[in-house]
Amino acid sequence: MATGYCFLCGNWETVEEHHIFGGPFRKKATKYKLTVQLCPWCHQYDADSAHKSAETRLYLRKYGQQKAMKEQGWTAEDFIREFGTNYLDPDEIEAMNGCDDWQNNSFRVIEDIELPY
Ligand SMILES: [Zn+2]
Ligand SMILES: [Zn+2]
C-alpha cells in the first residue's frame, strides 16, 4: 500500500487514490490525472470524507476543474464538454484566470478550506 500526504488532512498516512470525477467520467479522470491521494478516513470512513460528504465532494470537484483548466488550457466550456458540469462560480474562474502561480500552489480559489500544502 502506498504511503503519502493525504490531500485533505495533510497527515502522512496510508493513502488511496480517489477519482475526483467518478462514474462515467472515471476513465477521463485517470487520463487527465484528476485524482488525489487520501487517507482512509478522508476517503471513506469519516462523515466528511470524500465518499460521504457532498460538501467535500464539491470541494474536490472545484479543485479538479481548476486543475484540468490550468493543465489542459481549457475554458469552463471545454471542461463542461468533457465532464458534463461546471463546478466553479464565475468569480472563482475569473480569479483563477488571473493567477500565474498555480504550480506553486500559493493560490487558492476556495478560501474557507485550507489545503495542507
Ligand atoms: Zn486525510
Ligand atoms: Zn474514492
PDB file of C-alpha atoms and ligand atoms in Angstrom:
ATOM      1  CA  MET A   1       0.000   0.000   0.000  1.00  0.00           C
ATOM      2  CA  ALA A   2       1.137   3.495  -0.758  1.00  0.00           C
ATOM      3  CA  THR A   3       2.078   5.983   1.899  1.00  0.00           C
ATOM      4  CA  GLY A   4       1.966   9.718   1.414  1.00  0.00           C
ATOM      5  CA  TYR A   5       0.436  13.001   2.464  1.00  0.00           C
ATOM      6  CA  CYS A   6      -3.345  12.999   2.467  1.00  0.00           C
ATOM      7  CA  PHE A   7      -4.623  15.739   0.181  1.00  0.00           C
ATOM      8  CA  LEU A   8      -7.333  16.761   2.629  1.00  0.00           C
ATOM      9  CA  CYS A   9      -5.916  16.445   6.145  1.00  0.00           C
ATOM     10  CA  GLY A  10      -2.216  16.597   5.313  1.00  0.00           C
ATOM     11  CA  ASN A  11      -1.301  13.651   7.521  1.00  0.00           C
ATOM     12  CA  TRP A  12       1.417  11.221   6.447  1.00  0.00           C
ATOM     13  CA  GLU A  13      -0.632   8.079   6.151  1.00  0.00           C
ATOM     14  CA  THR A  14      -1.560   5.109   4.097  1.00  0.00           C
ATOM     15  CA  VAL A  15      -3.189   6.732   1.087  1.00  0.00           C
ATOM     16  CA  GLU A  16      -5.656   5.560  -1.516  1.00  0.00           C
ATOM     17  CA  GLU A  17      -6.239   7.067  -4.932  1.00  0.00           C
ATOM     18  CA  HIS A  18      -9.546   8.884  -5.179  1.00  0.00           C
ATOM     19  CA  HIS A  19     -11.002   9.772  -8.558  1.00  0.00           C
ATOM     20  CA  ILE A  20     -12.367  13.309  -8.297  1.00  0.00           C
ATOM     21  CA  PHE A  21     -14.851  12.539 -11.058  1.00  0.00           C
ATOM     22  CA  GLY A  22     -16.340   9.058 -10.938  1.00  0.00           C
ATOM     23  CA  GLY A  23     -18.972   7.018 -12.691  1.00  0.00           C
ATOM     24  CA  PRO A  24     -18.964   7.679 -16.433  1.00  0.00           C
ATOM     25  CA  PHE A  25     -16.087  10.170 -16.007  1.00  0.00           C
ATOM     26  CA  ARG A  26     -13.753   7.866 -14.120  1.00  0.00           C
ATOM     27  CA  LYS A  27     -11.615   6.980 -17.156  1.00  0.00           C
ATOM     28  CA  LYS A  28     -11.243  10.627 -18.090  1.00  0.00           C
ATOM     29  CA  ALA A  29     -10.320  11.450 -14.509  1.00  0.00           C
ATOM     30  CA  THR A  30      -7.486   8.945 -14.823  1.00  0.00           C
ATOM     31  CA  LYS A  31      -6.478  10.267 -18.248  1.00  0.00           C
ATOM     32  CA  TYR A  32      -6.251  13.878 -17.065  1.00  0.00           C
ATOM     33  CA  LYS A  33      -4.795  12.932 -13.666  1.00  0.00           C
ATOM     34  CA  LEU A  34      -7.766  14.301 -11.788  1.00  0.00           C
ATOM     35  CA  THR A  35      -7.148  12.113  -8.785  1.00  0.00           C
ATOM     36  CA  VAL A  36      -5.992  12.821  -5.255  1.00  0.00           C
ATOM     37  CA  GLN A  37      -4.317  10.702  -2.595  1.00  0.00           C
ATOM     38  CA  LEU A  38      -6.476  10.423   0.503  1.00  0.00           C
ATOM     39  CA  CYS A  39      -6.022   8.672   3.847  1.00  0.00           C
ATOM     40  CA  PRO A  40      -8.717   6.059   4.588  1.00  0.00           C
ATOM     41  CA  TRP A  41     -10.549   8.446   6.942  1.00  0.00           C
ATOM     42  CA  CYS A  42     -10.750  11.343   4.484  1.00  0.00           C
ATOM     43  CA  HIS A  43     -11.503   8.911   1.674  1.00  0.00           C
ATOM     44  CA  GLN A  44     -14.302   6.735   3.046  1.00  0.00           C
ATOM     45  CA  TYR A  45     -14.567   6.460   6.843  1.00  0.00           C
ATOM     46  CA  ASP A  46     -15.303   9.905   8.261  1.00  0.00           C
ATOM     47  CA  ALA A  47     -18.666  11.630   7.976  1.00  0.00           C
ATOM     48  CA  ASP A  48     -16.983  14.417   5.994  1.00  0.00           C
ATOM     49  CA  SER A  49     -14.967  12.043   3.808  1.00  0.00           C
ATOM     50  CA  ALA A  50     -14.964  12.268   0.017  1.00  0.00           C
ATOM     51  CA  HIS A  51     -17.401   9.378  -0.305  1.00  0.00           C
ATOM     52  CA  LYS A  52     -19.829  10.506   2.414  1.00  0.00           C
ATOM     53  CA  SER A  53     -19.911  14.290   2.254  1.00  0.00           C
ATOM     54  CA  ALA A  54     -21.428  16.225  -0.648  1.00  0.00           C
ATOM     55  CA  GLU A  55     -19.548  19.303   0.542  1.00  0.00           C
ATOM     56  CA  THR A  56     -16.175  17.559   0.423  1.00  0.00           C
ATOM     57  CA  ARG A  57     -17.022  16.106  -2.970  1.00  0.00           C
ATOM     58  CA  LEU A  58     -17.879  19.544  -4.332  1.00  0.00           C
ATOM     59  CA  TYR A  59     -14.685  20.972  -2.889  1.00  0.00           C
ATOM     60  CA  LEU A  60     -12.612  18.302  -4.641  1.00  0.00           C
ATOM     61  CA  ARG A  61     -14.501  18.817  -7.889  1.00  0.00           C
ATOM     62  CA  LYS A  62     -13.805  22.541  -7.793  1.00  0.00           C
ATOM     63  CA  TYR A  63     -10.153  21.704  -7.305  1.00  0.00           C
ATOM     64  CA  GLY A  64     -10.306  19.135 -10.112  1.00  0.00           C
ATOM     65  CA  GLN A  65     -11.907  21.554 -12.544  1.00  0.00           C
ATOM     66  CA  GLN A  66      -9.277  24.188 -11.765  1.00  0.00           C
ATOM     67  CA  LYS A  67      -6.516  21.626 -12.240  1.00  0.00           C
ATOM     68  CA  ALA A  68      -7.950  20.476 -15.574  1.00  0.00           C
ATOM     69  CA  MET A  69      -8.455  24.012 -16.871  1.00  0.00           C
ATOM     70  CA  LYS A  70      -4.954  25.060 -15.845  1.00  0.00           C
ATOM     71  CA  GLU A  71      -3.156  21.950 -17.032  1.00  0.00           C
ATOM     72  CA  GLN A  72      -5.123  21.374 -20.242  1.00  0.00           C
ATOM     73  CA  GLY A  73      -5.580  25.052 -21.091  1.00  0.00           C
ATOM     74  CA  TRP A  74      -9.338  24.590 -21.059  1.00  0.00           C
ATOM     75  CA  THR A  75     -12.089  27.142 -20.690  1.00  0.00           C
ATOM     76  CA  ALA A  76     -15.068  26.306 -18.489  1.00  0.00           C
ATOM     77  CA  GLU A  77     -16.914  25.330 -21.676  1.00  0.00           C
ATOM     78  CA  ASP A  78     -14.157  22.866 -22.582  1.00  0.00           C
ATOM     79  CA  PHE A  79     -14.422  21.378 -19.112  1.00  0.00           C
ATOM     80  CA  ILE A  80     -18.197  21.042 -19.380  1.00  0.00           C
ATOM     81  CA  ARG A  81     -17.804  19.288 -22.722  1.00  0.00           C
ATOM     82  CA  GLU A  82     -15.537  16.691 -21.101  1.00  0.00           C
ATOM     83  CA  PHE A  83     -17.098  16.336 -17.658  1.00  0.00           C
ATOM     84  CA  GLY A  84     -20.665  17.494 -18.133  1.00  0.00           C
ATOM     85  CA  THR A  85     -20.912  20.086 -15.376  1.00  0.00           C
ATOM     86  CA  ASN A  86     -19.371  23.360 -14.320  1.00  0.00           C
ATOM     87  CA  TYR A  87     -18.396  23.398 -10.630  1.00  0.00           C
ATOM     88  CA  LEU A  88     -16.842  26.851 -10.410  1.00  0.00           C
ATOM     89  CA  ASP A  89     -18.566  30.158  -9.753  1.00  0.00           C
ATOM     90  CA  PRO A  90     -17.836  32.948 -12.263  1.00  0.00           C
ATOM     91  CA  ASP A  91     -15.707  34.839  -9.724  1.00  0.00           C
ATOM     92  CA  GLU A  92     -13.710  31.706  -8.997  1.00  0.00           C
ATOM     93  CA  ILE A  93     -12.978  31.316 -12.706  1.00  0.00           C
ATOM     94  CA  GLU A  94     -12.062  34.968 -13.027  1.00  0.00           C
ATOM     95  CA  ALA A  95      -9.695  34.763 -10.055  1.00  0.00           C
ATOM     96  CA  MET A  96      -8.095  31.636 -11.471  1.00  0.00           C
ATOM     97  CA  ASN A  97      -7.528  33.166 -14.912  1.00  0.00           C
ATOM     98  CA  GLY A  98      -5.552  35.997 -13.367  1.00  0.00           C
ATOM     99  CA  CYS A  99      -3.277  33.646 -11.463  1.00  0.00           C
ATOM    100  CA  ASP A 100       0.075  32.504 -12.892  1.00  0.00           C
ATOM    101  CA  ASP A 101       1.136  30.733  -9.760  1.00  0.00           C
ATOM    102  CA  TRP A 102      -0.935  27.589  -9.907  1.00  0.00           C
ATOM    103  CA  GLN A 103       2.110  25.310  -9.953  1.00  0.00           C
ATOM    104  CA  ASN A 104       3.375  26.718  -6.682  1.00  0.00           C
ATOM    105  CA  ASN A 105       0.032  26.169  -5.041  1.00  0.00           C
ATOM    106  CA  SER A 106       0.156  29.549  -3.381  1.00  0.00           C
ATOM    107  CA  PHE A 107      -3.237  30.405  -4.818  1.00  0.00           C
ATOM    108  CA  ARG A 108      -6.494  29.000  -3.550  1.00  0.00           C
ATOM    109  CA  VAL A 109      -9.828  29.673  -5.166  1.00  0.00           C
ATOM    110  CA  ILE A 110     -11.680  28.167  -2.267  1.00  0.00           C
ATOM    111  CA  GLU A 111     -10.731  30.259   0.686  1.00  0.00           C
ATOM    112  CA  ASP A 112     -12.658  28.682   3.518  1.00  0.00           C
ATOM    113  CA  ILE A 113     -10.914  25.339   3.314  1.00  0.00           C
ATOM    114  CA  GLU A 114      -7.183  25.261   3.767  1.00  0.00           C
ATOM    115  CA  LEU A 115      -5.160  22.727   1.854  1.00  0.00           C
ATOM    116  CA  PRO A 116      -2.264  21.049   3.635  1.00  0.00           C
ATOM    117  CA  TYR A 117       0.389  22.074   1.132  1.00  0.00           C
TER     118      TYR A 117
HETATM  119 ZN    ZN B   1      -6.799  12.554   5.442  1.00  0.00          ZN
HETATM  120 ZN    ZN B   2     -12.679   7.427  -3.878  1.00  0.00          ZN
END
